[in-house]
mmCIF file of C-alpha atoms in Angstrom:
data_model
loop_
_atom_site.group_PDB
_atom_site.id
_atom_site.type_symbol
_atom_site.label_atom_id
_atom_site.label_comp_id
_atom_site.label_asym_id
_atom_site.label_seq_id
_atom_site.Cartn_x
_atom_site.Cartn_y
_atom_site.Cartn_z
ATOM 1 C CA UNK A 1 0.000 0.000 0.000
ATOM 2 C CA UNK A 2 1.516 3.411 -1.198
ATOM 3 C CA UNK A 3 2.396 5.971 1.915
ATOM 4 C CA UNK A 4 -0.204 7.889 0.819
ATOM 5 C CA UNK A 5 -3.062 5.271 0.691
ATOM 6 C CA UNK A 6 -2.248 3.943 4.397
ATOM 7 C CA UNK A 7 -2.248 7.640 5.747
ATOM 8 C CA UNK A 8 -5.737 7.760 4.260
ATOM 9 C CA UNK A 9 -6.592 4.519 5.692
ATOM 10 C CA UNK A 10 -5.596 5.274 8.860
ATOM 11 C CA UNK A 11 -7.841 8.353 9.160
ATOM 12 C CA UNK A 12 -10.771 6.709 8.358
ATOM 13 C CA UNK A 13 -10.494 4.379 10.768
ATOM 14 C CA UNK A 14 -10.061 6.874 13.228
ATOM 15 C CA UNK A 15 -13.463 8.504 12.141
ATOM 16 C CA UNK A 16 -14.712 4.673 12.881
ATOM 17 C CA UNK A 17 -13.268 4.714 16.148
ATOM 18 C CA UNK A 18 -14.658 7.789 16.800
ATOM 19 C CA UNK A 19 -17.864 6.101 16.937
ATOM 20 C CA UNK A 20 -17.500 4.001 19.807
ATOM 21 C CA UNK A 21 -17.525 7.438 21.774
ATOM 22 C CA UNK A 22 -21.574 7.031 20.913
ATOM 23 C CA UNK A 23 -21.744 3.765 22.764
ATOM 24 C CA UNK A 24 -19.495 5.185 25.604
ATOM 25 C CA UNK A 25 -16.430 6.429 26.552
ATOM 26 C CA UNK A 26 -15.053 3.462 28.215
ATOM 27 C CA UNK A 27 -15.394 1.375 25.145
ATOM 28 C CA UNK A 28 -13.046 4.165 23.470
ATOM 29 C CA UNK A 29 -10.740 3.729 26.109
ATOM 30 C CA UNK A 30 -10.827 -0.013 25.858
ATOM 31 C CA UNK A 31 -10.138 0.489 22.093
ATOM 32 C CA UNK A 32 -7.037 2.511 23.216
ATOM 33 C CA UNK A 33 -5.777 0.124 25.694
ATOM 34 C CA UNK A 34 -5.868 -2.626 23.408
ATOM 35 C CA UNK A 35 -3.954 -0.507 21.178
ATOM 36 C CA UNK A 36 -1.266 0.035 23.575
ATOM 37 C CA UNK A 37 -1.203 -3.838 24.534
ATOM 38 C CA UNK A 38 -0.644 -4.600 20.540
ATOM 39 C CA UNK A 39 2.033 -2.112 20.462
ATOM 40 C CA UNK A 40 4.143 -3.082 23.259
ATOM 41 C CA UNK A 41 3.606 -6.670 22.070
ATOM 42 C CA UNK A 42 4.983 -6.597 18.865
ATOM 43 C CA UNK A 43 8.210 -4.846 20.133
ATOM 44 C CA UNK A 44 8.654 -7.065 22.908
ATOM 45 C CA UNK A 45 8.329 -10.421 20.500
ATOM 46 C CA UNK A 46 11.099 -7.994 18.479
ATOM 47 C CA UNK A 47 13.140 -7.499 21.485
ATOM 48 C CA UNK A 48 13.042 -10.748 22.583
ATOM 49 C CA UNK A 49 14.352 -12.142 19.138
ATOM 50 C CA UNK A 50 17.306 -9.674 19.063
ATOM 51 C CA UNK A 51 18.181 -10.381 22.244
ATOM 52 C CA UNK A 52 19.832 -7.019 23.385
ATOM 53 C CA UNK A 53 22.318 -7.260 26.545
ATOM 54 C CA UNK A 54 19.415 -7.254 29.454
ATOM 55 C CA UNK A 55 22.304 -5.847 31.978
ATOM 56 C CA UNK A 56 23.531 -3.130 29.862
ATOM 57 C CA UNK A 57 20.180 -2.031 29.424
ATOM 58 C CA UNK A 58 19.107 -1.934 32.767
ATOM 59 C CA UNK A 59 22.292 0.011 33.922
ATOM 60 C CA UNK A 60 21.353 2.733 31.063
ATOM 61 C CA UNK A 61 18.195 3.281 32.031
ATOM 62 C CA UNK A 62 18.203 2.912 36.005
ATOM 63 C CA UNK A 63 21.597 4.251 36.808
ATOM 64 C CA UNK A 64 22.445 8.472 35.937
ATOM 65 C CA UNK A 65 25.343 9.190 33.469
ATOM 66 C CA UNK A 66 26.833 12.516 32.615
ATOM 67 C CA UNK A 67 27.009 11.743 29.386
ATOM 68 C CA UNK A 68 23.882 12.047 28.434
ATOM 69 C CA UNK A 69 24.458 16.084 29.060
ATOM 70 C CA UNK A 70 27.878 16.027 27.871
ATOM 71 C CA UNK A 71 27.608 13.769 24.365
ATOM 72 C CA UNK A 72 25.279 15.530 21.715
ATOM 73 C CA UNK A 73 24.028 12.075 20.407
ATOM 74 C CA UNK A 74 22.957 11.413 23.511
ATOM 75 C CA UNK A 75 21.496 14.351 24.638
ATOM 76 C CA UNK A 76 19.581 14.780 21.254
ATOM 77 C CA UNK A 77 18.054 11.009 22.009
ATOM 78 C CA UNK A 78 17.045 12.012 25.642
ATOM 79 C CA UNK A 79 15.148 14.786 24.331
ATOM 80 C CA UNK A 80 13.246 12.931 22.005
ATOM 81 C CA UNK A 81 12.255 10.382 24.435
ATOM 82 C CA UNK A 82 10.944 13.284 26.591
ATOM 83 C CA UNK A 83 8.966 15.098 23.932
ATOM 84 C CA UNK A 84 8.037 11.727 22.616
ATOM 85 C CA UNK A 85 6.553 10.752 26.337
ATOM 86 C CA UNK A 86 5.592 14.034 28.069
ATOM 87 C CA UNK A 87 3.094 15.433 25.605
ATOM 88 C CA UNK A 88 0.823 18.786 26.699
ATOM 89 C CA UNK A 89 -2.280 17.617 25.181
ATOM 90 C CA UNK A 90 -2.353 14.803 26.426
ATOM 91 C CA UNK A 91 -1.778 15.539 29.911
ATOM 92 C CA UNK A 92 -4.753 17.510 29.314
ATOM 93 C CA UNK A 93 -6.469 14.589 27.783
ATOM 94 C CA UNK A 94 -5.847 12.158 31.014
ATOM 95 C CA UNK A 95 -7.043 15.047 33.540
ATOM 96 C CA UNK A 96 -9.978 15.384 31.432
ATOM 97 C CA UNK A 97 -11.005 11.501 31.985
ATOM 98 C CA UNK A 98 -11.655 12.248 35.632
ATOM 99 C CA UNK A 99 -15.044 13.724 34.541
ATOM 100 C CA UNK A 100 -16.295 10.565 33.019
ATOM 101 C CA UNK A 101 -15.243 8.754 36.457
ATOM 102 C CA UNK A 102 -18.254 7.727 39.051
ATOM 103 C CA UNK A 103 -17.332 9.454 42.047
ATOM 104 C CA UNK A 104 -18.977 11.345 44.969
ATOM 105 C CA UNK A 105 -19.439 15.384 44.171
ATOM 106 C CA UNK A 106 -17.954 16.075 48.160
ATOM 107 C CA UNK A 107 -14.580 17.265 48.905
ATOM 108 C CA UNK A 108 -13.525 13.294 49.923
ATOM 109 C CA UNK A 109 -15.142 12.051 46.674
ATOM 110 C CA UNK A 110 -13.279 14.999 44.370
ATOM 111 C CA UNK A 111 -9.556 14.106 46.657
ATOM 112 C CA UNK A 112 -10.311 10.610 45.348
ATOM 113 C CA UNK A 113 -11.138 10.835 41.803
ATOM 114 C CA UNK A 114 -7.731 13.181 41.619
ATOM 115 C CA UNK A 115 -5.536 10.599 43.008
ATOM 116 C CA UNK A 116 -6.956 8.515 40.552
ATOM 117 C CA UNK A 117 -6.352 10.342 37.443
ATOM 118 C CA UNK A 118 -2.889 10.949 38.775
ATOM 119 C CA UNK A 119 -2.368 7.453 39.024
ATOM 120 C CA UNK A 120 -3.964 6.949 35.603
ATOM 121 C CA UNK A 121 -1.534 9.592 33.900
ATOM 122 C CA UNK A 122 1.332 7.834 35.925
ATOM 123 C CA UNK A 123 0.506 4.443 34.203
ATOM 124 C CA UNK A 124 0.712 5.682 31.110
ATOM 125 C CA UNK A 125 3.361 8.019 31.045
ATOM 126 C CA UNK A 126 5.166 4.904 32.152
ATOM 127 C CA UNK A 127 3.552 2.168 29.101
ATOM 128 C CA UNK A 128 4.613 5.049 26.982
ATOM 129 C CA UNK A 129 8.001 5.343 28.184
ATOM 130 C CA UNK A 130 8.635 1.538 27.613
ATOM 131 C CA UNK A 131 7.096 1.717 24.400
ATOM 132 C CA UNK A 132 9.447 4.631 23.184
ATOM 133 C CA UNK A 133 12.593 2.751 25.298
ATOM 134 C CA UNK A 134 11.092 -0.757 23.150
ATOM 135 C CA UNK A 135 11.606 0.870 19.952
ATOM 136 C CA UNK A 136 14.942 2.355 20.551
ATOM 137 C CA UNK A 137 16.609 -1.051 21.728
ATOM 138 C CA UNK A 138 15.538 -2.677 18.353
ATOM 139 C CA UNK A 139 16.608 -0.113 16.571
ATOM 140 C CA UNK A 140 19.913 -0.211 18.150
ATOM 141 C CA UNK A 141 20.502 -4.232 18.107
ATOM 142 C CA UNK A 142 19.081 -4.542 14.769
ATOM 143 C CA UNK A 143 20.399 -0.913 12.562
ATOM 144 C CA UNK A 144 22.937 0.403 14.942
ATOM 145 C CA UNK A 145 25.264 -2.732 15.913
ATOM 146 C CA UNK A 146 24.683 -4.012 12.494
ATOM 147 C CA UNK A 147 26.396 -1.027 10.581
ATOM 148 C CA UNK A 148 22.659 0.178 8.857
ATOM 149 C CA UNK A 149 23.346 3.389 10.893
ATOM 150 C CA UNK A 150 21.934 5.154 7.660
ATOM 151 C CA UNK A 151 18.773 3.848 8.046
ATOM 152 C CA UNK A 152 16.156 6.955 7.898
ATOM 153 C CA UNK A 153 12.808 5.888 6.384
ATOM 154 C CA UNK A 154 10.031 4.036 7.106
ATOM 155 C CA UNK A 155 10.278 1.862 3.977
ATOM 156 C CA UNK A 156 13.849 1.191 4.807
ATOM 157 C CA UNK A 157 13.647 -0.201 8.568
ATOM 158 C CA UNK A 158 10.361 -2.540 7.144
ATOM 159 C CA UNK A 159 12.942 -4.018 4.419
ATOM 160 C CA UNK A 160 15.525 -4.927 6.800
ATOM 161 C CA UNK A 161 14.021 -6.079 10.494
ATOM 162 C CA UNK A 162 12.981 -9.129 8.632
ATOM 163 C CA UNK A 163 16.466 -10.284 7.573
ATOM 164 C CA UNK A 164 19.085 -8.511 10.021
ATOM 165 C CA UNK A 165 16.524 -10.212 13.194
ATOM 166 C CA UNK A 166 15.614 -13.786 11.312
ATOM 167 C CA UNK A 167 12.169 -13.411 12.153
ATOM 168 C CA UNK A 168 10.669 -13.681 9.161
ATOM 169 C CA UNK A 169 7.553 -11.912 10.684
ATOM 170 C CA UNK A 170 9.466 -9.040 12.345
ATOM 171 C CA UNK A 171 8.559 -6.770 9.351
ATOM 172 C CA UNK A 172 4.966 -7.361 9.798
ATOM 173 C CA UNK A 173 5.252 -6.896 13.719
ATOM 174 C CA UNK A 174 6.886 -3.606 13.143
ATOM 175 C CA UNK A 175 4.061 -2.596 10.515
ATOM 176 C CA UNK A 176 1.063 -3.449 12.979
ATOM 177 C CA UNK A 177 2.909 -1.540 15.723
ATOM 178 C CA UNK A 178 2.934 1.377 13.506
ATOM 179 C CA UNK A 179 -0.295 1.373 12.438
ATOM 180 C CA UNK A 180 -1.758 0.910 16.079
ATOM 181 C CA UNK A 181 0.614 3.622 17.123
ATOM 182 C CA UNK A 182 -1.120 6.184 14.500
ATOM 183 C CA UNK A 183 -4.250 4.947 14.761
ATOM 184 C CA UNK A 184 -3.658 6.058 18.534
ATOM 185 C CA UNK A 185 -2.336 8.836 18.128
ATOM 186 C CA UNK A 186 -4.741 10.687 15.804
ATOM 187 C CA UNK A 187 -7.537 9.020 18.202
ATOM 188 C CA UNK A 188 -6.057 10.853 21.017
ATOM 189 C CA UNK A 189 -4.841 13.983 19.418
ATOM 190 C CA UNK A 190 -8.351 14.462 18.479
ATOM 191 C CA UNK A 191 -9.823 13.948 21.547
ATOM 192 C CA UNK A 192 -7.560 16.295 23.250
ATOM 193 C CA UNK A 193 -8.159 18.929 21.198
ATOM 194 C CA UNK A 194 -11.940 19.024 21.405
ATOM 195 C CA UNK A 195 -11.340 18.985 25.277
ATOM 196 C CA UNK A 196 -8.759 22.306 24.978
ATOM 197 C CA UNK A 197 -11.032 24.590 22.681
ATOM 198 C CA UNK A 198 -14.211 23.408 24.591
ATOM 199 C CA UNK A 199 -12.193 24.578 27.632
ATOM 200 C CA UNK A 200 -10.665 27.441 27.332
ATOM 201 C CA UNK A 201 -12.522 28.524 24.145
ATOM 202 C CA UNK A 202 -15.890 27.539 24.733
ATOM 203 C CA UNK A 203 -16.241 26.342 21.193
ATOM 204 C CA UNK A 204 -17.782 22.942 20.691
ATOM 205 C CA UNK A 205 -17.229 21.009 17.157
ATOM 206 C CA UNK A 206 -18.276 17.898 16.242
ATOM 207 C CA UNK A 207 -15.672 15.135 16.805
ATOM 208 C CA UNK A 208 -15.557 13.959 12.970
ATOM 209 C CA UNK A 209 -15.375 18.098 11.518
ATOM 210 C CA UNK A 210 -12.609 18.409 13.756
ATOM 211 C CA UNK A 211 -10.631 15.212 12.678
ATOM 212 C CA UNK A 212 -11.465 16.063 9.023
ATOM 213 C CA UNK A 213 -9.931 19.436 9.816
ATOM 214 C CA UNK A 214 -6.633 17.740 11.550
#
């Protein structure tokens, strides 16, 4: 399917997931979930073929080094993590959720559906953190300590996981993590938009005008 083509795709489904906020909106955020669980499963079938060095890894991401503020690569990956994990509209998104909750409309019942939506963001700042961590240790065991270090595109990493992992598979894992991942993402992007202009601009547009717009 041409780039093009799958972009288009991919929006229309989101207009069909869109739907499911008429039935409810914890049968969107089932949808989502599920999304997430897909995701994280077809990098950690990935992972668990290239068999990175467990220790090393654990060191990197549990212990502090100076390096990461002192080695430009470094730094520059760090960041992108960070943006990649820690995004606004989102945040906005999660503390938005708390209104769809059941909970008591007293000063206990409001100290208790905050601790949950903290807990909620918590969770998936985490998943998402692992996810973006996932996708940087196959990309380092399979491009990086392969010599592909000029890998760039899309269409290039789908060509090679197959081969440089032996999973014959790995390809296709990598293609249904993407196109969860988008299908997420304009899901969510969506969603939190509607939820900043209805808050701070008062203006209220249907959810499938607004993704048409986006």
């Amino acid at each position: 399917i041409p780039l093009i083509g799958g972009a288009i795709l991919t929006a229309l489904d989101a207009f069909l997931v869109l739907l499911l906020m008429n039935r409810g909106f914890r049968y969107l955020e089932a949808f989502v979930v599920a999304l997430l669980i897909i995701i994280f499963g077809c990098f950690a079938i990935q992972i668990f073929v290239a068999a990175p060095p467990a220790g090393s890894i654990l060191h990197s991401m549990f212990v502090p080094s100076s390096q990461i503020v002192t080695n430009p690569a470094m730094l520059y990956i760090a960041i992108g993590i960070i943006g990649a994990t820690v995004m606004p509209h989102n945040l906005y998104l999660h503390s938005s959720i708390v209104q769809t909750r059941a909970y008591e409309r007293t000063e206990t019942g409001k100290r208790d559906a905050i601790k949950w939506a903290t807990t909620d963001s918590t969770i998936a700042l985490i998943l998402a953190l692992f996810v973006n961590a996932s996708i940087l240790i196959v990309a380092a065991v399979a491009f990086h300590n392969t010599g592909h270090q000029d890998v760039a595109e899309i269409g290039q990493a789908f060509e090679l996981l197959s081969p440089l992992l032996g999973l014959s598979i790995a390809s296709i894992l990598f293609a249904v993590a993407l196109l969860a991942s988008g299908l997420n993402s304009t899901v969510t992007a969506t969603l939190a938009g509607q939820i900043v202009m209805e808050g701070f601009l008062r203006l209220r547009i249907p959810q499938w005008a607004r993704r048409l717009l986006t």
